[in-house]
Tab-separated table of C-alpha atoms in Angstrom:
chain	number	residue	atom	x	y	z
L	1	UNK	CA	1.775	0.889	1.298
L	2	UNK	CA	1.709	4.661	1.139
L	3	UNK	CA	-1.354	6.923	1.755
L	4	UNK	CA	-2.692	10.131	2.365
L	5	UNK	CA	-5.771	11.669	4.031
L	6	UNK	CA	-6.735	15.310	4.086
L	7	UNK	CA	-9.531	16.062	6.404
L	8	UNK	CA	-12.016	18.505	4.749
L	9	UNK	CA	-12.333	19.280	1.467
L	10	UNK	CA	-13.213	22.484	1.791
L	11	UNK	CA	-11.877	24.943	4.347
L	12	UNK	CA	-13.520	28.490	4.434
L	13	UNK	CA	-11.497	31.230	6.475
L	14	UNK	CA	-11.675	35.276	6.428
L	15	UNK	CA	-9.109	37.604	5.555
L	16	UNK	CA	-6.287	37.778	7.922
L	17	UNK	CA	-7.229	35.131	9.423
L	18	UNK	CA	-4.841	31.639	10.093
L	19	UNK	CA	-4.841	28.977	7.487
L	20	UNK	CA	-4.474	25.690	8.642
L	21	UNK	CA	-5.090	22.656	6.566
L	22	UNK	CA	-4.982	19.122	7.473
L	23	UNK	CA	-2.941	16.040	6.394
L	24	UNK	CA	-2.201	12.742	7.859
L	25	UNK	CA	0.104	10.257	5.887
L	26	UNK	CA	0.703	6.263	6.870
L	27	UNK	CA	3.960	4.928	5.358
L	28	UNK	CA	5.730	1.738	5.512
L	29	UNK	CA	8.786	3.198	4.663
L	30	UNK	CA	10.783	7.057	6.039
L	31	UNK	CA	8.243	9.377	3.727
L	32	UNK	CA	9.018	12.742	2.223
L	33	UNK	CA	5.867	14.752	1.882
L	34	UNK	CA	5.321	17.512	-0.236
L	35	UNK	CA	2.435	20.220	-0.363
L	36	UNK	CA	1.033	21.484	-3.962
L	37	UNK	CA	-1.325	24.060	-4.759
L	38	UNK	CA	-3.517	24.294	-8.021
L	39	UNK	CA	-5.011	27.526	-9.047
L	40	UNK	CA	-7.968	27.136	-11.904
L	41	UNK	CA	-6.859	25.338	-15.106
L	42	UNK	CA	-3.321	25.142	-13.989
L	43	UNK	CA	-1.315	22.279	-12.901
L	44	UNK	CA	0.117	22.091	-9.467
L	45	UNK	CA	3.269	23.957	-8.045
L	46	UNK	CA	4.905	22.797	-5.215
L	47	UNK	CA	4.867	24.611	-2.297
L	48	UNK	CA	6.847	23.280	0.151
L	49	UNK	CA	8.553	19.665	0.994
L	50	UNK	CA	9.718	17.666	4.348
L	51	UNK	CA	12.830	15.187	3.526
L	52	UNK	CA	13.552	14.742	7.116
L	53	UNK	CA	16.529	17.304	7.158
L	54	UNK	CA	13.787	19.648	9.624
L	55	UNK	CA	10.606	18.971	11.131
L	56	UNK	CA	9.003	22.533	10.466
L	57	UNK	CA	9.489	23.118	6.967
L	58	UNK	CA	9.071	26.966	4.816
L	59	UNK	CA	7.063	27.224	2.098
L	60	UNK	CA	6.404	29.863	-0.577
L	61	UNK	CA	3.844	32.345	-0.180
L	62	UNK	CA	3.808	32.147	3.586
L	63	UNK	CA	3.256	28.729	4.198
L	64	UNK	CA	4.379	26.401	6.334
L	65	UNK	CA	4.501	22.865	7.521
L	66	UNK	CA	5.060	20.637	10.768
L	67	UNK	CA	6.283	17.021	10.573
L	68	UNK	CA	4.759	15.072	12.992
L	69	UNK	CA	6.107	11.522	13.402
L	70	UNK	CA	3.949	10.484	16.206
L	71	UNK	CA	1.381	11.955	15.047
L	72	UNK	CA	1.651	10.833	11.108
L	73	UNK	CA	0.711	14.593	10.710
L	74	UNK	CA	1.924	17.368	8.030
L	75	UNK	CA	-0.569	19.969	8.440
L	76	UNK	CA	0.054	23.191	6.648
L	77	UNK	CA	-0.384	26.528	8.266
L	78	UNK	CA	-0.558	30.475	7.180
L	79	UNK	CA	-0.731	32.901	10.132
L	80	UNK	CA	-2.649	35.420	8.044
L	81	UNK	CA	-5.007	34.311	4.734
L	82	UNK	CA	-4.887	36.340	1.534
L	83	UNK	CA	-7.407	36.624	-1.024
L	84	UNK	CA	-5.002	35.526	-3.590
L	85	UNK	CA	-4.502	31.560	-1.105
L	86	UNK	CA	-7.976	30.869	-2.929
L	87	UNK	CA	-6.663	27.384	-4.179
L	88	UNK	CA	-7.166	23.753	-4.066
L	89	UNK	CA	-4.169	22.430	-2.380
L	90	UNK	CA	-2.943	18.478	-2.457
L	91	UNK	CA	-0.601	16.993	0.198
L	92	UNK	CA	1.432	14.080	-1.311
L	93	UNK	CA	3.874	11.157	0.091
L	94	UNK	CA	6.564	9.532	-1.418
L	95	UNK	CA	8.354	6.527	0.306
L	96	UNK	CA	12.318	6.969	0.759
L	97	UNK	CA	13.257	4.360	-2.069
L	98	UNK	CA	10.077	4.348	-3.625
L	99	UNK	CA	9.163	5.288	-7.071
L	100	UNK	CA	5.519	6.407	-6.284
L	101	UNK	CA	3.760	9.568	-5.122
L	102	UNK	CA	0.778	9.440	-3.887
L	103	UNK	CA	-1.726	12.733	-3.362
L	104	UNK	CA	-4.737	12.970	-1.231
L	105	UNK	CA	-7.679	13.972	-1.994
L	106	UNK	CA	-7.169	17.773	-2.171
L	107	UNK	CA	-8.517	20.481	-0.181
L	108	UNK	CA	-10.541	23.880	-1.609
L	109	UNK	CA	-9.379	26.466	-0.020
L	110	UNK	CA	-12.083	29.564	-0.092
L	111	UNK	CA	-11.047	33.204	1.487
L	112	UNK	CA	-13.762	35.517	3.050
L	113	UNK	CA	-13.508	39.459	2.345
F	1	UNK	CA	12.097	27.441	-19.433
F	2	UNK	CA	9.376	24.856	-20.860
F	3	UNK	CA	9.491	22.330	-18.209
F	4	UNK	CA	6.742	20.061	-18.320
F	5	UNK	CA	4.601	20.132	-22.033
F	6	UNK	CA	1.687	18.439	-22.320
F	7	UNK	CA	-0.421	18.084	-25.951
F	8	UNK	CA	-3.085	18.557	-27.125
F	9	UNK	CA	-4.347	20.563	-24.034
F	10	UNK	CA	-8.650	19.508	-25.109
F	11	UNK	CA	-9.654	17.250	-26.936
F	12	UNK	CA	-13.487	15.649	-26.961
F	13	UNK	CA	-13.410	11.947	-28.354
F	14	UNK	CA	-16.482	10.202	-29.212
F	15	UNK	CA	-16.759	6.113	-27.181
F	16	UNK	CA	-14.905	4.013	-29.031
F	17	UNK	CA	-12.000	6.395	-30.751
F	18	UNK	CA	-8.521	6.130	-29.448
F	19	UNK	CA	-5.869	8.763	-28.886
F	20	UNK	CA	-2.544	9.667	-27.321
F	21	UNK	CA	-1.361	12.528	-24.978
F	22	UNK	CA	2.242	13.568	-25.201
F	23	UNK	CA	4.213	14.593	-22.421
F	24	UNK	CA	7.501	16.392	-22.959
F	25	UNK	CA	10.214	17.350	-20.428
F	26	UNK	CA	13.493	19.240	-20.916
F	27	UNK	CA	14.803	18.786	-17.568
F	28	UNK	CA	16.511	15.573	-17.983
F	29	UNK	CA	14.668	14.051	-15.750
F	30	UNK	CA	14.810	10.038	-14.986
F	31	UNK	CA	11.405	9.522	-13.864
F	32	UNK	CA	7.901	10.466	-15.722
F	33	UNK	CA	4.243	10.110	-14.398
F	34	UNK	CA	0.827	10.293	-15.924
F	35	UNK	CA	-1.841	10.999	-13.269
F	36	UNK	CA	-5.664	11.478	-13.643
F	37	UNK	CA	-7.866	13.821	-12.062
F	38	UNK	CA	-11.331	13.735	-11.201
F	39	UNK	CA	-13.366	16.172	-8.340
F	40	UNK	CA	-13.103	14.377	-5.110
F	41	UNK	CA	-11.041	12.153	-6.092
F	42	UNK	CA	-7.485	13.782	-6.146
F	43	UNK	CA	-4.752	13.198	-8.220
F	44	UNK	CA	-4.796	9.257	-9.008
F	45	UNK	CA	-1.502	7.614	-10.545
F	46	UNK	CA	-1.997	5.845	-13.896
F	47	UNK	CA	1.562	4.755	-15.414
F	48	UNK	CA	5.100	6.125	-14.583
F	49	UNK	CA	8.475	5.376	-15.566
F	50	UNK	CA	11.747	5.170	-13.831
F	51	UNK	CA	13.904	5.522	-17.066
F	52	UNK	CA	13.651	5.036	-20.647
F	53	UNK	CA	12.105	1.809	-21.926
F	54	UNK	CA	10.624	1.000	-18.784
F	55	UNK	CA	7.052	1.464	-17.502
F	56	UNK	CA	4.638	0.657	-14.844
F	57	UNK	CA	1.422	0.300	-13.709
F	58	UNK	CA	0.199	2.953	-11.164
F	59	UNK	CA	-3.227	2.285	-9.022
F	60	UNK	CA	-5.605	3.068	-12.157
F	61	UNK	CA	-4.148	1.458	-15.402
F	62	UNK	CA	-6.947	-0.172	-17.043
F	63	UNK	CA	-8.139	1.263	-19.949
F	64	UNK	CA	-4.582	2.798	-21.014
F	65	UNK	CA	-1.423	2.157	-22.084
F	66	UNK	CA	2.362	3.800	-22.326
F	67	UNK	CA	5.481	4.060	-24.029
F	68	UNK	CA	8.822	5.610	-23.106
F	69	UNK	CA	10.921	5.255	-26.193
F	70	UNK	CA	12.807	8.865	-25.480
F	71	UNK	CA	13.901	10.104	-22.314
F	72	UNK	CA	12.485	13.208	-22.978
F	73	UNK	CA	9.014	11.948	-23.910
F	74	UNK	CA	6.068	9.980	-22.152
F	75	UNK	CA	3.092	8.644	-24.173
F	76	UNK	CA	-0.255	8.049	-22.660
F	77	UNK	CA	-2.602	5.797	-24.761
F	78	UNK	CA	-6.631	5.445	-24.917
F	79	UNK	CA	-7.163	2.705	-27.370
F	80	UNK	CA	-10.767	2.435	-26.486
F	81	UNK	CA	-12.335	5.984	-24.873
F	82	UNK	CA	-14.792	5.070	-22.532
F	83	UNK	CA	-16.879	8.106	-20.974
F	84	UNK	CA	-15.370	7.371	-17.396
F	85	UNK	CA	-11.861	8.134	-19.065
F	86	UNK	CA	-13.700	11.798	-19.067
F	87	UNK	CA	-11.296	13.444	-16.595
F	88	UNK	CA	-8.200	16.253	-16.641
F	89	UNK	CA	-4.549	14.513	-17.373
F	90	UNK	CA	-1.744	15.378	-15.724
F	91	UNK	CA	2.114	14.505	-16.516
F	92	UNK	CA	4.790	14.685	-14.091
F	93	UNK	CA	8.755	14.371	-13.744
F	94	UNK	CA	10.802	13.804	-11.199
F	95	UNK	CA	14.739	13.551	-10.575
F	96	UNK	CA	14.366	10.168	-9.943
F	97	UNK	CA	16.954	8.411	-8.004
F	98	UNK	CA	18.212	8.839	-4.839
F	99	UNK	CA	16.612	12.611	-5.185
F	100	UNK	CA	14.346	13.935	-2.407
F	101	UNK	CA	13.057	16.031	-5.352
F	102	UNK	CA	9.718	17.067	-6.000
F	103	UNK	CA	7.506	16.456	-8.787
F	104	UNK	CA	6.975	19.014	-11.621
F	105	UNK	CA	4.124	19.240	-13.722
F	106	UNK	CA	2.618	19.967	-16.970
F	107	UNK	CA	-0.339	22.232	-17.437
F	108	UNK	CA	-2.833	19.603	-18.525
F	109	UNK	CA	-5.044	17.924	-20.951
F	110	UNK	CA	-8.577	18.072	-20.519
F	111	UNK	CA	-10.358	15.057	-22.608
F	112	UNK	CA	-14.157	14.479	-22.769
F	113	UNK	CA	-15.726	11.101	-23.519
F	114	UNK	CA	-19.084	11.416	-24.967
């Protein structure tokens, strides 16, 4: 069975500052992960995915994420926060020859002037 | 590009009335979703297919059903609005296959239940 936990649901940082937001994953099988973001009323847009080629995987935007087998960790990171990161973001995990992905609960992402 | 379409984008049923979303992707994709989305709660999988003709259950099916007749198109049913079915709908395509690929997704449908 596939799952995901994101710890916090909302994250508040200032300007500038770093971004990091938190994602753990258990899966039975190899997983890919993904990261989305949703801006209000829109659907999500993917910002960046692991499918094991590298651990520390580029994003759009700035982001970026670390795979962390040991740790079951995919935590995504921005050295410096822009107004405009004001999102909800979703990590997601899909088992290697599985059909289904399966999001977490989302985190709200707020950005301090 | 159009990508992922979903219709209508609102609609506000009364308990009792049925309806159907449409989904519509032009990316040839093999594999369709319909997910539901509710604050706290994330996105939560309903139905998906892998290809045409074929469906299945995701972790919250009750209360709707689905038909992939076209590749192209995925149909999500109420047949029986309840006012918990009150949430945003989301549709989603995928690759499908041996892909890595991510998901894409539609812009979706807000339905109330009263």
């Amino acid at each position: 069975a596939q799952s995901v936990t994101q710890l916090g649901s909302h994250v508040s940082v200032s300007e500038g500052a770093l971004v990091l937001l938190r994602c753990n994953y258990s899966s039975s099988v190899p997983p890919y992960l993904f990261w989305y973001v949703q801006y209000p009323n829109q659907g999500l847009q993917l910002l960046l995915k692991y499918t094991s080629a590298a651990t520390l995987v580029k994003g759009i935007n700035g982001f970026e994420a670390e795979f962390k087998k040991s740790e079951t960790s995919f935590h995504l990171t921005k050295p410096s926060a822009h107004m405009s990161d004001a999102a909800e973001y979703f990590c997601a995990v899909r088992g290697s020859g599985t059909y289904k992905y399966i999001f977490g609960t989302g985190t709200r992402l707020k950005v301090l002037a | 590009n159009a990508g992922v379409t979903q219709t209508p984008k609102f609609r506000v049923l009364k308990t009792g009335q049925s309806m159907t979303l449409l989904c519509a992707q032009d990316m040839n994709h093999e594999y369709m979703y319909w997910y539901r989305q509710d604050p706290g709660m994330g996105l939560r999988l309903i139905h998906y297919s892998v290809g045409e003709g074929t469906t299945a259950k995701g972790e919250v099916p009750d209360g709707y059903n689905v038909s992939r007749l076209k590749k192209q198109n995925f149909l999500l049913g109420l047949e029986s609005a309840a006012p918990s079915q009150t949430s945003v709908y989301f549709c989603a395509s995928s690759r499908g296959g041996a892909s890595t690929g991510e998901l894409f997704f539609g812009e979706g449908s807000r339905l109330t239940v009263l």
